[in-house]
XYZ file of C-alpha atoms in Angstrom:
712
model
C 202.491 216.949 -132.504
C 202.409 218.672 -129.108
C 200.743 221.955 -128.393
C 204.082 223.649 -127.862
C 205.123 222.908 -131.421
C 201.838 224.027 -132.913
C 200.887 227.520 -133.979
C 197.368 228.615 -133.358
C 195.724 231.412 -135.273
C 192.715 233.344 -134.061
C 189.808 232.433 -136.299
C 187.179 234.645 -134.726
C 185.728 237.422 -136.871
C 187.420 240.754 -136.089
C 184.713 243.101 -134.917
C 185.756 246.337 -133.270
C 183.053 247.871 -131.132
C 183.311 250.277 -128.261
C 182.189 248.242 -125.262
C 184.229 246.967 -122.305
C 184.544 247.005 -118.552
C 185.857 250.327 -117.221
C 188.554 248.366 -115.388
C 190.045 247.070 -118.653
C 193.206 248.980 -119.461
C 193.915 250.752 -122.737
C 197.120 248.805 -123.242
C 197.606 247.062 -126.555
C 197.554 243.287 -126.893
C 201.343 242.998 -126.629
C 201.329 244.958 -123.363
C 198.427 243.459 -121.431
C 197.506 239.774 -121.407
C 194.039 238.443 -120.664
C 193.612 238.324 -116.874
C 191.224 236.245 -114.762
C 190.657 235.444 -111.097
C 188.949 232.270 -109.827
C 187.273 231.771 -106.461
C 185.680 228.547 -105.306
C 183.720 226.811 -102.561
C 182.228 229.735 -100.658
C 179.703 227.354 -99.009
C 177.348 230.098 -97.883
C 174.869 228.745 -95.356
C 177.164 226.127 -93.836
C 176.575 226.251 -90.095
C 179.974 225.162 -88.829
C 182.806 226.854 -86.887
C 185.173 226.251 -89.824
C 183.045 228.374 -92.177
C 184.452 231.903 -92.582
C 182.009 234.662 -91.733
C 180.205 236.471 -94.527
C 182.178 239.610 -93.693
C 185.459 237.680 -94.033
C 184.454 236.368 -97.462
C 183.212 239.811 -98.538
C 186.468 241.401 -97.395
C 188.408 238.783 -99.356
C 186.458 239.483 -102.554
C 186.850 243.256 -102.142
C 190.574 242.840 -101.608
C 190.884 240.687 -104.737
C 189.126 243.370 -106.782
C 191.409 246.034 -105.308
C 194.576 243.978 -105.768
C 193.739 243.076 -109.382
C 192.144 246.228 -110.845
C 192.459 245.255 -114.519
C 190.911 241.785 -114.593
C 188.974 240.712 -117.680
C 186.986 237.864 -116.082
C 185.851 236.597 -112.663
C 184.980 232.898 -112.173
C 183.386 230.805 -109.422
C 184.031 227.050 -109.661
C 181.175 225.940 -107.480
C 179.805 225.004 -104.081
C 178.386 228.489 -104.002
C 176.235 227.470 -101.060
C 176.029 224.429 -98.795
C 173.679 221.594 -99.707
C 171.223 222.200 -96.860
C 171.376 225.990 -97.070
C 168.271 228.149 -97.190
C 167.479 231.022 -99.536
C 169.314 233.505 -97.300
C 172.574 231.752 -98.203
C 171.747 232.045 -101.902
C 171.072 235.741 -101.357
C 174.431 236.134 -99.597
C 176.254 234.557 -102.542
C 174.311 236.774 -104.962
C 175.290 239.929 -103.105
C 178.867 239.087 -102.046
C 180.367 236.944 -104.831
C 178.287 237.590 -107.928
C 177.586 241.209 -106.989
C 181.190 241.633 -105.906
C 182.347 240.902 -109.454
C 181.176 244.431 -110.266
C 182.027 245.427 -113.852
C 183.599 242.096 -114.803
C 182.054 239.322 -116.888
C 181.211 236.618 -114.351
C 180.596 232.898 -114.867
C 179.919 229.844 -112.708
C 180.948 226.206 -113.065
C 178.465 224.794 -110.573
C 179.413 222.496 -107.696
C 177.850 219.410 -106.182
C 176.402 221.182 -103.140
C 174.062 223.323 -105.237
C 173.344 220.969 -108.162
C 173.373 217.485 -106.618
C 170.954 218.143 -103.775
C 167.327 217.124 -104.056
C 165.291 218.755 -101.324
C 161.943 218.941 -103.074
C 163.218 221.264 -105.805
C 164.902 221.001 -109.180
C 168.334 221.999 -107.909
C 169.837 222.358 -111.392
C 167.157 224.845 -112.453
C 167.549 226.703 -109.183
C 171.307 226.918 -109.676
C 170.956 228.169 -113.248
C 168.523 230.894 -112.147
C 170.849 231.857 -109.318
C 173.923 231.935 -111.574
C 172.364 233.432 -114.744
C 173.066 230.306 -116.822
C 171.126 230.084 -120.078
C 169.994 226.516 -120.742
C 171.935 223.630 -119.170
C 174.582 223.860 -116.429
C 177.345 223.219 -119.006
C 178.127 225.934 -121.569
C 181.041 227.850 -123.091
C 182.026 231.417 -123.876
C 184.743 233.330 -125.719
C 186.537 236.446 -124.530
C 189.440 238.096 -126.360
C 189.969 235.077 -128.591
C 190.201 232.550 -125.724
C 187.594 229.789 -125.387
C 186.308 228.905 -121.914
C 184.099 225.941 -120.972
C 182.073 225.537 -117.776
C 181.634 221.794 -117.205
C 180.069 220.785 -113.866
C 179.539 217.260 -112.607
C 175.818 216.411 -112.584
C 173.565 213.810 -110.902
C 176.413 212.814 -108.563
C 179.582 214.655 -107.444
C 181.990 212.400 -109.344
C 180.416 211.995 -112.795
C 180.699 213.951 -116.025
C 177.429 212.758 -117.513
C 177.037 211.283 -120.986
C 174.790 214.227 -121.835
C 177.551 216.659 -120.850
C 180.273 214.740 -122.693
C 178.323 214.609 -125.955
C 177.794 218.372 -125.815
C 181.469 218.863 -124.895
C 182.549 216.800 -127.912
C 180.615 219.093 -130.231
C 181.865 222.248 -128.533
C 185.503 221.140 -128.708
C 185.116 220.166 -132.358
C 183.728 223.592 -133.213
C 186.506 225.413 -131.331
C 189.554 223.266 -132.063
C 191.598 226.272 -133.229
C 191.089 228.272 -130.024
C 193.130 228.128 -126.859
C 190.712 226.503 -124.401
C 190.409 226.506 -120.603
C 187.915 224.277 -118.765
C 186.378 225.414 -115.473
C 184.864 222.586 -113.454
C 184.299 221.413 -109.897
C 185.979 218.016 -109.421
C 189.448 216.697 -110.217
C 190.623 214.095 -112.721
C 192.544 210.912 -111.941
C 196.328 211.177 -111.535
C 196.370 214.974 -111.664
C 195.766 217.009 -108.512
C 195.398 214.955 -105.338
C 192.137 213.340 -104.253
C 193.464 213.591 -100.669
C 190.935 212.135 -98.222
C 188.478 210.535 -100.665
C 188.900 209.056 -104.131
C 185.194 208.268 -104.229
C 184.307 211.927 -103.673
C 187.250 213.972 -104.945
C 187.914 212.373 -108.321
C 185.768 212.068 -111.445
C 184.873 208.378 -111.751
C 184.924 208.439 -115.561
C 188.237 210.321 -115.670
C 189.662 207.995 -118.330
C 186.859 208.882 -120.734
C 187.240 212.605 -120.068
C 191.036 212.578 -120.348
C 190.937 210.634 -123.612
C 188.670 213.303 -125.076
C 190.789 216.191 -123.780
C 194.015 214.610 -125.011
C 192.632 214.602 -128.549
C 192.511 218.414 -128.376
C 195.971 219.873 -127.625
C 194.438 223.357 -127.575
C 192.875 222.513 -124.170
C 195.526 223.964 -121.867
C 193.888 223.726 -118.424
C 191.417 221.860 -116.217
C 190.750 224.228 -113.293
C 188.579 222.855 -110.495
C 187.181 223.535 -107.043
C 185.849 220.980 -104.534
C 189.070 220.150 -102.678
C 189.610 223.584 -101.073
C 193.368 223.254 -101.695
C 195.800 225.195 -103.842
C 197.485 222.781 -106.234
C 199.106 223.226 -109.634
C 200.180 220.219 -111.695
C 201.572 220.281 -115.244
C 201.022 217.067 -117.171
C 201.075 216.385 -120.921
C 201.232 220.089 -121.812
C 198.203 220.908 -119.678
C 197.755 222.560 -116.276
C 195.537 220.865 -113.688
C 194.682 223.383 -110.990
C 192.859 223.138 -107.660
C 191.473 226.615 -107.056
C 191.733 226.909 -103.268
C 188.857 228.225 -101.165
C 187.032 231.469 -100.514
C 184.922 229.724 -97.837
C 184.034 226.252 -96.593
C 186.199 223.874 -94.589
C 189.909 224.402 -94.148
C 191.620 221.156 -95.219
C 193.060 219.227 -92.295
C 195.192 217.004 -94.509
C 197.711 219.786 -95.111
C 198.260 222.219 -92.269
C 199.840 224.794 -94.582
C 196.472 225.445 -96.229
C 194.532 225.950 -93.008
C 192.603 229.175 -92.486
C 193.663 230.835 -95.753
C 191.091 232.099 -98.224
C 191.834 233.283 -101.726
C 191.875 231.754 -105.170
C 193.749 231.483 -108.448
C 194.978 234.248 -110.725
C 195.895 233.454 -114.307
C 196.818 235.331 -117.440
C 197.048 234.378 -121.093
C 199.148 236.325 -123.569
C 200.119 235.731 -127.157
C 202.954 233.419 -126.124
C 202.347 232.387 -122.533
C 199.910 231.030 -119.946
C 200.722 231.817 -116.307
C 198.893 230.491 -113.231
C 199.513 231.829 -109.709
C 197.869 230.815 -106.418
C 196.824 233.816 -104.342
C 196.332 234.141 -100.573
C 193.760 236.874 -99.916
C 194.207 236.484 -96.154
C 197.927 237.311 -96.265
C 197.399 239.572 -99.301
C 200.167 237.956 -101.321
C 200.859 235.306 -103.931
C 201.809 231.947 -102.456
C 205.144 232.031 -104.275
C 206.079 234.976 -102.062
C 206.116 232.539 -99.109
C 209.046 230.193 -98.461
C 208.380 226.748 -99.899
C 205.542 227.721 -102.237
C 207.330 228.472 -105.499
C 205.554 225.443 -107.001
C 202.237 227.325 -106.878
C 203.267 229.556 -109.773
C 203.866 228.091 -113.218
C 204.208 229.472 -116.741
C 203.661 227.546 -119.950
C 205.261 228.919 -123.103
C 203.013 228.389 -126.121
C 201.298 230.131 -128.995
C 197.730 231.066 -128.071
C 194.668 232.412 -129.863
C 194.593 235.505 -127.630
C 193.297 238.525 -129.544
C 191.877 241.439 -127.524
C 189.989 242.757 -130.545
C 187.918 239.591 -131.053
C 184.239 239.853 -130.181
C 182.701 238.060 -127.218
C 180.633 234.909 -127.765
C 178.622 232.372 -125.780
C 177.540 228.817 -126.684
C 174.776 226.825 -125.022
C 172.647 223.811 -125.836
C 172.085 220.204 -124.834
C 173.724 216.842 -125.340
C 171.646 213.883 -126.560
C 168.189 215.496 -126.536
C 165.330 213.065 -127.059
C 162.418 213.195 -129.471
C 159.799 215.682 -128.304
C 161.984 217.134 -125.565
C 161.517 220.780 -124.592
C 163.995 222.943 -122.726
C 163.939 226.539 -121.523
C 166.619 229.064 -122.455
C 167.157 232.454 -120.817
C 169.308 235.041 -122.582
C 171.931 236.675 -120.376
C 174.268 237.802 -123.178
C 173.121 240.150 -125.908
C 174.588 241.976 -128.855
C 172.877 244.187 -131.365
C 170.978 243.693 -134.584
C 174.290 242.793 -136.218
C 175.322 239.955 -133.911
C 175.375 236.462 -135.404
C 173.632 233.371 -134.049
C 174.386 229.881 -135.302
C 172.628 226.589 -134.549
C 174.688 223.398 -134.903
C 173.187 219.880 -134.914
C 174.990 216.563 -134.325
C 173.184 213.182 -134.106
C 173.611 210.644 -131.287
C 172.986 207.022 -132.219
C 170.884 204.909 -129.855
C 167.760 205.405 -127.816
C 169.046 204.524 -124.318
C 169.554 207.662 -122.274
C 170.219 206.872 -118.631
C 173.717 207.116 -117.198
C 176.080 204.186 -116.694
C 173.811 201.569 -118.273
C 176.478 198.845 -118.200
C 177.476 199.688 -114.617
C 181.039 199.973 -115.899
C 181.813 203.278 -114.163
C 182.537 202.552 -110.510
C 184.422 204.087 -107.607
C 185.212 203.122 -104.054
C 186.806 204.304 -100.833
C 187.933 201.485 -98.574
C 188.132 203.552 -95.403
C 187.505 206.958 -93.910
C 184.479 209.226 -93.780
C 183.460 208.406 -97.367
C 183.921 204.640 -97.155
C 181.673 203.113 -99.776
C 181.198 201.751 -103.268
C 179.426 203.794 -105.908
C 178.005 203.207 -109.375
C 177.688 206.880 -110.437
C 174.329 207.723 -111.998
C 172.698 204.691 -110.368
C 172.110 204.155 -106.673
C 171.494 201.013 -104.662
C 169.476 200.685 -101.480
C 169.752 199.491 -98.816
C 173.491 199.095 -98.204
C 175.425 197.173 -95.605
C 178.926 195.724 -95.454
C 178.768 191.911 -95.534
C 181.407 189.230 -96.099
C 184.018 191.987 -96.119
C 182.380 193.609 -99.151
C 181.648 197.310 -98.626
C 177.945 198.180 -98.955
C 177.202 194.562 -99.869
C 178.399 195.325 -103.416
C 181.127 193.454 -105.278
C 182.590 194.900 -108.474
C 182.941 192.231 -111.164
C 184.304 192.326 -114.701
C 180.951 192.800 -116.441
C 179.007 194.738 -113.821
C 178.307 194.327 -110.106
C 177.248 191.597 -107.712
C 174.714 192.348 -104.988
C 175.194 190.242 -101.893
C 172.352 189.281 -99.540
C 172.404 191.529 -96.476
C 170.944 189.040 -93.985
C 169.037 190.064 -90.845
C 165.722 189.653 -92.645
C 166.710 192.194 -95.330
C 165.391 190.488 -98.447
C 164.739 193.473 -100.714
C 167.255 195.629 -102.589
C 166.741 198.146 -105.367
C 168.652 199.805 -108.161
C 167.507 203.348 -108.946
C 168.030 205.239 -112.193
C 168.683 208.087 -111.886
C 170.446 208.254 -108.546
C 167.903 207.873 -105.771
C 166.494 211.290 -104.956
C 167.439 212.798 -108.330
C 163.900 212.566 -109.646
C 163.331 216.203 -110.418
C 165.886 216.726 -113.218
C 166.270 213.304 -114.761
C 165.056 212.120 -117.087
C 162.586 214.365 -118.941
C 159.897 212.422 -120.813
C 157.098 213.428 -123.159
C 153.336 212.779 -122.876
C 152.040 210.029 -125.155
C 155.501 208.580 -125.814
C 156.623 205.082 -124.890
C 159.717 204.173 -122.896
C 161.403 200.878 -122.139
C 163.387 199.780 -119.106
C 165.453 196.613 -118.873
C 167.701 194.985 -116.300
C 170.016 192.094 -117.116
C 170.705 189.894 -114.080
C 171.777 186.427 -112.969
C 171.147 184.715 -109.628
C 173.400 182.186 -107.940
C 170.374 179.960 -107.446
C 166.623 180.108 -107.957
C 164.341 182.183 -105.742
C 165.098 185.875 -106.287
C 162.733 188.019 -108.350
C 162.927 191.467 -109.899
C 160.159 193.890 -110.791
C 160.327 197.288 -112.474
C 158.645 200.407 -111.134
C 158.142 203.506 -113.308
C 157.510 206.814 -111.546
C 156.711 210.213 -113.044
C 157.581 213.378 -111.137
C 157.076 216.990 -112.085
C 159.702 219.724 -111.807
C 158.660 220.437 -108.224
C 159.165 216.838 -107.133
C 155.498 215.892 -107.014
C 154.788 212.237 -107.791
C 152.068 212.281 -110.439
C 152.011 208.730 -111.834
C 153.310 205.239 -110.963
C 153.356 201.945 -112.850
C 154.490 198.728 -111.145
C 155.397 195.687 -113.240
C 154.871 192.196 -111.837
C 158.186 190.719 -110.610
C 159.900 188.081 -112.728
C 162.101 185.246 -111.474
C 165.853 185.790 -111.912
C 167.319 182.670 -113.514
C 170.733 181.120 -112.922
C 171.568 182.142 -116.470
C 171.441 185.729 -117.669
C 167.864 186.958 -117.335
C 166.438 190.100 -118.899
C 163.684 191.800 -116.961
C 162.037 194.362 -119.200
C 158.857 196.346 -119.641
C 157.491 199.250 -121.640
C 155.693 202.258 -120.260
C 153.553 204.769 -122.146
C 153.199 208.215 -120.620
C 149.486 208.978 -120.218
C 147.957 211.177 -122.929
C 146.227 213.079 -120.142
C 149.548 214.837 -119.494
C 149.725 216.376 -122.991
C 148.393 219.646 -121.656
C 150.579 219.544 -118.561
C 153.111 222.300 -117.928
C 155.421 223.146 -120.804
C 153.789 220.528 -123.065
C 150.639 222.613 -123.237
C 152.094 226.050 -122.549
C 155.525 227.168 -123.755
C 155.557 229.812 -121.025
C 155.461 227.157 -118.300
C 158.636 225.831 -116.654
C 157.085 222.592 -115.423
C 158.010 219.316 -117.141
C 157.701 215.633 -116.263
C 160.624 213.361 -115.453
C 160.995 209.602 -115.257
C 162.633 207.569 -112.499
C 162.906 203.785 -112.769
C 163.483 201.319 -109.951
C 164.545 197.693 -110.392
C 163.358 196.075 -107.159
C 164.821 192.704 -106.193
C 162.770 190.630 -103.758
C 163.521 187.367 -101.967
C 167.143 188.439 -102.161
C 168.706 185.652 -100.102
C 171.465 184.756 -102.552
C 173.998 186.789 -104.612
C 172.599 188.451 -107.736
C 174.827 189.708 -110.542
C 173.669 192.796 -112.447
C 175.100 193.391 -115.914
C 172.918 196.170 -117.271
C 170.217 198.633 -116.236
C 168.958 200.699 -119.181
C 166.161 203.167 -119.844
C 165.426 204.091 -123.445
C 162.920 205.750 -125.712
C 160.812 203.082 -127.411
C 158.689 205.374 -129.580
C 159.375 205.417 -133.312
C 160.452 209.071 -133.451
C 159.412 211.369 -136.269
C 158.813 210.039 -139.805
C 161.824 209.942 -142.125
C 165.403 210.741 -141.152
C 165.152 214.425 -140.286
C 166.368 216.009 -137.085
C 164.478 219.155 -136.210
C 164.859 221.989 -133.727
C 162.132 224.587 -133.260
C 163.009 227.977 -131.790
C 160.653 230.931 -131.617
C 158.173 229.300 -134.038
C 160.890 228.672 -136.631
C 162.069 225.154 -137.447
C 165.518 224.037 -138.572
C 165.814 220.508 -139.911
C 168.382 218.264 -141.556
C 168.919 214.641 -142.504
C 172.100 213.566 -140.725
C 174.181 210.431 -140.397
C 176.184 209.571 -137.308
C 179.321 211.733 -137.168
C 177.923 214.498 -139.376
C 177.068 218.017 -138.244
C 174.839 220.669 -139.762
C 175.091 224.419 -139.221
C 172.267 226.938 -139.559
C 172.379 230.703 -139.345
C 169.438 231.712 -137.184
C 167.207 234.144 -138.975
C 165.997 235.947 -135.873
C 167.124 237.251 -132.523
C 166.391 234.944 -129.621
C 163.894 236.179 -127.062
C 164.802 236.851 -123.434
C 163.135 233.559 -122.577
C 162.823 230.922 -125.260
C 161.595 227.342 -125.531
C 163.630 224.953 -127.683
C 161.800 221.863 -128.984
C 163.651 218.857 -130.453
C 162.428 216.156 -132.842
C 164.533 213.138 -133.842
C 164.256 210.016 -136.044
C 163.861 206.558 -134.543
C 166.782 205.252 -132.463
C 168.539 208.617 -132.454
C 169.017 211.523 -130.114
C 170.338 214.979 -130.961
C 173.145 217.114 -129.586
C 172.699 220.769 -130.414
C 174.366 224.049 -129.580
C 173.631 227.691 -130.301
C 176.602 230.027 -130.625
C 176.001 233.757 -130.303
C 178.822 236.066 -131.403
C 179.320 239.818 -131.513
C 178.029 240.124 -127.953
C 178.129 243.464 -126.162
C 176.543 242.954 -122.763
C 176.203 240.400 -119.981
C 172.997 240.825 -117.969
C 172.968 239.074 -114.590
C 169.943 238.052 -112.490
C 167.417 238.720 -115.277
C 167.141 237.677 -118.939
C 167.381 240.259 -121.694
C 166.973 240.704 -125.433
C 167.892 243.246 -128.088
C 164.913 244.884 -129.794
C 164.830 246.038 -133.403
C 164.489 249.686 -132.367
C 167.828 249.494 -130.536
C 166.378 249.171 -127.050
C 167.432 246.479 -124.598
C 164.524 244.661 -122.977
C 165.390 243.424 -119.481
C 163.460 241.196 -117.080
C 161.620 239.918 -115.284
C 163.944 239.100 -112.382
C 165.105 235.473 -112.561
C 167.347 235.359 -109.481
C 164.756 236.132 -106.807
C 166.800 235.091 -103.777
C 168.135 238.498 -102.746
C 165.741 241.115 -101.411
C 167.805 243.676 -103.319
C 166.169 242.498 -106.556
C 169.245 243.789 -108.343
C 170.015 243.433 -112.054
C 173.660 243.902 -113.067
C 174.685 244.849 -116.604
C 178.311 244.446 -117.670
C 179.904 245.480 -120.981
C 182.004 242.870 -122.773
C 184.264 245.352 -124.561
C 185.610 248.765 -123.661
C 183.058 251.552 -123.460
C 183.733 255.242 -122.826
C 180.161 256.531 -122.616
C 177.688 256.292 -119.699
C 175.615 253.127 -119.380
C 173.173 251.480 -116.978
C 175.227 249.252 -114.675
C 172.888 248.255 -111.812
C 169.151 248.423 -111.248
C 167.662 247.701 -107.848
C 163.948 247.003 -107.434
C 163.253 247.258 -111.182
C 161.973 243.873 -112.339
C 161.139 244.742 -115.959
C 162.201 247.620 -118.177
C 163.421 248.695 -121.603
C 166.670 250.615 -121.836
C 167.508 253.012 -124.638
C 171.326 253.144 -124.433
C 173.295 256.374 -124.388
C 172.497 258.586 -127.370
C 175.564 260.699 -128.272
C 173.398 263.334 -129.975
C 171.042 263.980 -127.074
C 173.497 262.724 -124.380
C 170.567 260.882 -122.794
C 169.794 257.426 -121.441
C 166.102 256.535 -121.330
C 164.611 253.776 -119.196
C 161.028 252.672 -119.722
C 160.211 251.179 -116.310
C 157.515 248.527 -116.715
C 157.502 246.843 -113.291
C 158.848 247.848 -109.890
C 159.523 245.356 -107.098
C 160.082 246.012 -103.393
C 160.178 249.329 -101.566
C 163.282 251.003 -103.005
C 164.121 251.477 -106.673
C 167.504 252.678 -107.849
C 169.647 252.878 -110.969
C 173.427 253.207 -111.009
C 175.052 254.596 -114.132
C 178.731 253.897 -114.899
C 181.246 256.003 -116.839
C 179.685 259.261 -115.668
C 182.592 261.703 -115.947
C 180.973 265.107 -115.404
C 177.730 264.595 -113.516
C 174.211 264.636 -114.938
C 171.171 266.876 -115.347
C 167.639 267.106 -116.780
C 166.121 264.291 -114.718
C 162.682 262.844 -115.366
C 161.090 260.426 -112.857
C 164.155 260.451 -110.580
C 164.433 261.366 -106.906
C 167.509 261.139 -104.667
C 170.724 261.600 -106.617
C 174.248 260.489 -105.684
C 177.355 261.239 -107.742
C 180.522 259.238 -106.952
C 179.071 258.178 -103.584
C 179.463 254.501 -104.460
C 182.614 254.656 -106.608
C 184.368 257.062 -108.989
C 182.407 257.848 -112.143
C 179.240 256.220 -110.755
C 175.974 258.136 -110.586
C 173.038 256.778 -108.573
C 169.424 257.868 -108.923
C 166.175 256.783 -107.290
C 163.346 255.827 -109.641
C 160.080 257.299 -108.389
C 157.469 255.316 -110.297
C 156.762 253.124 -113.296
C 156.955 254.890 -116.640
C 159.656 256.807 -118.505
C 162.822 257.832 -116.654
C 165.372 260.070 -118.402
C 168.825 261.284 -117.455
C 171.097 263.619 -119.446
C 174.884 263.649 -119.116
């Protein structure tokens, strides 16, 4: 049965509460569809003549907000800064793109330039702090009955990791009755064009991803960045959309796209889904130009759109390992009545590195990206020999490494990708891990040894174990070794202090020596060799409370969390032997999105905010956005206030109270939204500005730490 013949009903709990962006119209659901705008590939910090100036990008964003005054959502699909950019570029993105979203809910599906760069930092953690992402770079959220998933490629630009896919499987299963849109960075095979590079501009494991998506007809779109082009393809009742560019290079492979900036507008109503490419330079939709009618399409279908449904967010981790700890920062909060649900799903098997069978491959035979890749694993050195690119030959069961000659007799396989030591793969003190490589040599002489390296979050090498090389036979040979993480690291970082962000990660190298003949590689696996916890229970600990269940493969278990989650939380996982655990936490009944700092709802009704998490901009600005319509004043922006508690508008006293706990920088300001008739009775406030910034906005300087009060 196709999607177009199916009827979807909204299954979300109907909760009517008075919170929303001021820009959201009062029209009923049959008058106003859900509206979103997507920008992509701003590439702040790219030092190249093709990069638009910051003022050009800022003007484009301001125009988009002016042209589309009643949007419900603003999205960035990645490459928010260039890979070698400094912190100034991250500040520019914070101020121009994220700050430019103003009153709208804003989300990021991260790109390769910010997440797949390893310059002495954990680039995934940096990106999540920059983008106000809770736990892992993949996550989902619900607005007005529509389900949205942010699914970046990790480790390498062209791979949806096994970790991500396992979490995606659970998320899709839990939301199979909701119209679903996926925001991502790279394209899938045989959809939008890979143009100048299949190795770079197409997900290598597209078949696996498409098979999963095709089992869920409610998934109506895959909307991606990366290519900087505007493309719109309808295939199998699904839209595949390339979201254009708001910055970055102007594609040379199609002159019609050169020098434009803009993005994608879409809307979802009860019975339709419309996508339109927009040119912010010319200030018009592309279909208003001759020859561009194909860049607007409408799909007729029943959707789960319901403007009265409460907002929700889901976050977690795919295939967590026994003992693993992960940080979570709350950027979406509700009230004491919001619901929080933990869902557990087991993953069979202890091996956890990507592409263990080397079955996912990609290649470009010419051009700037000429090469052969085994995503998730890297090989060094590389050199084209015997007509084989990079000295690598793809074979039916794996790869064949050819000798490179010129006295090059050593080659290595690295898991994870060489340089990706700081995120992958987290390990636990005192636990034992096993690495194995299955190889075969054309003739005797070559050897292979394993090297285990431990790095901390900051990229510091803190431990190494080298295993004596073993001869590679002419029959299949397994080179294997176990490695126990030193007990001395049990007090290190997060393992001894939940408030720490520092963890330890494992990188494994299979080093081939005396490589003077071809060597076939069939497998390169890293797995947890410890026994796991006693019995068959899976356990997740959050905020000193544990949730456990005995589960078989394919089963799931749901728990209602008995407490609100703190602004910053540590989640600890325990699994039985030979199992990992996929888990997700869904929070519903949400009222506010808080950007650049975590937040939590307190029992007395106050909202605790801070400290600042996105520290890249000198503005030190926290942005608070309502997720449903609100008609009373509220705190919208705070500049230079790192930590505070907000007592929301009290209709009896007509006051908002802010308990300022920590100031940062030289200037401290609060902007209040929905201020219709001015304000009075100020405590701890200096310079005042009414409607200087925008209509119905009141700005006030905070003089010092302590209580600040304003009456409307």
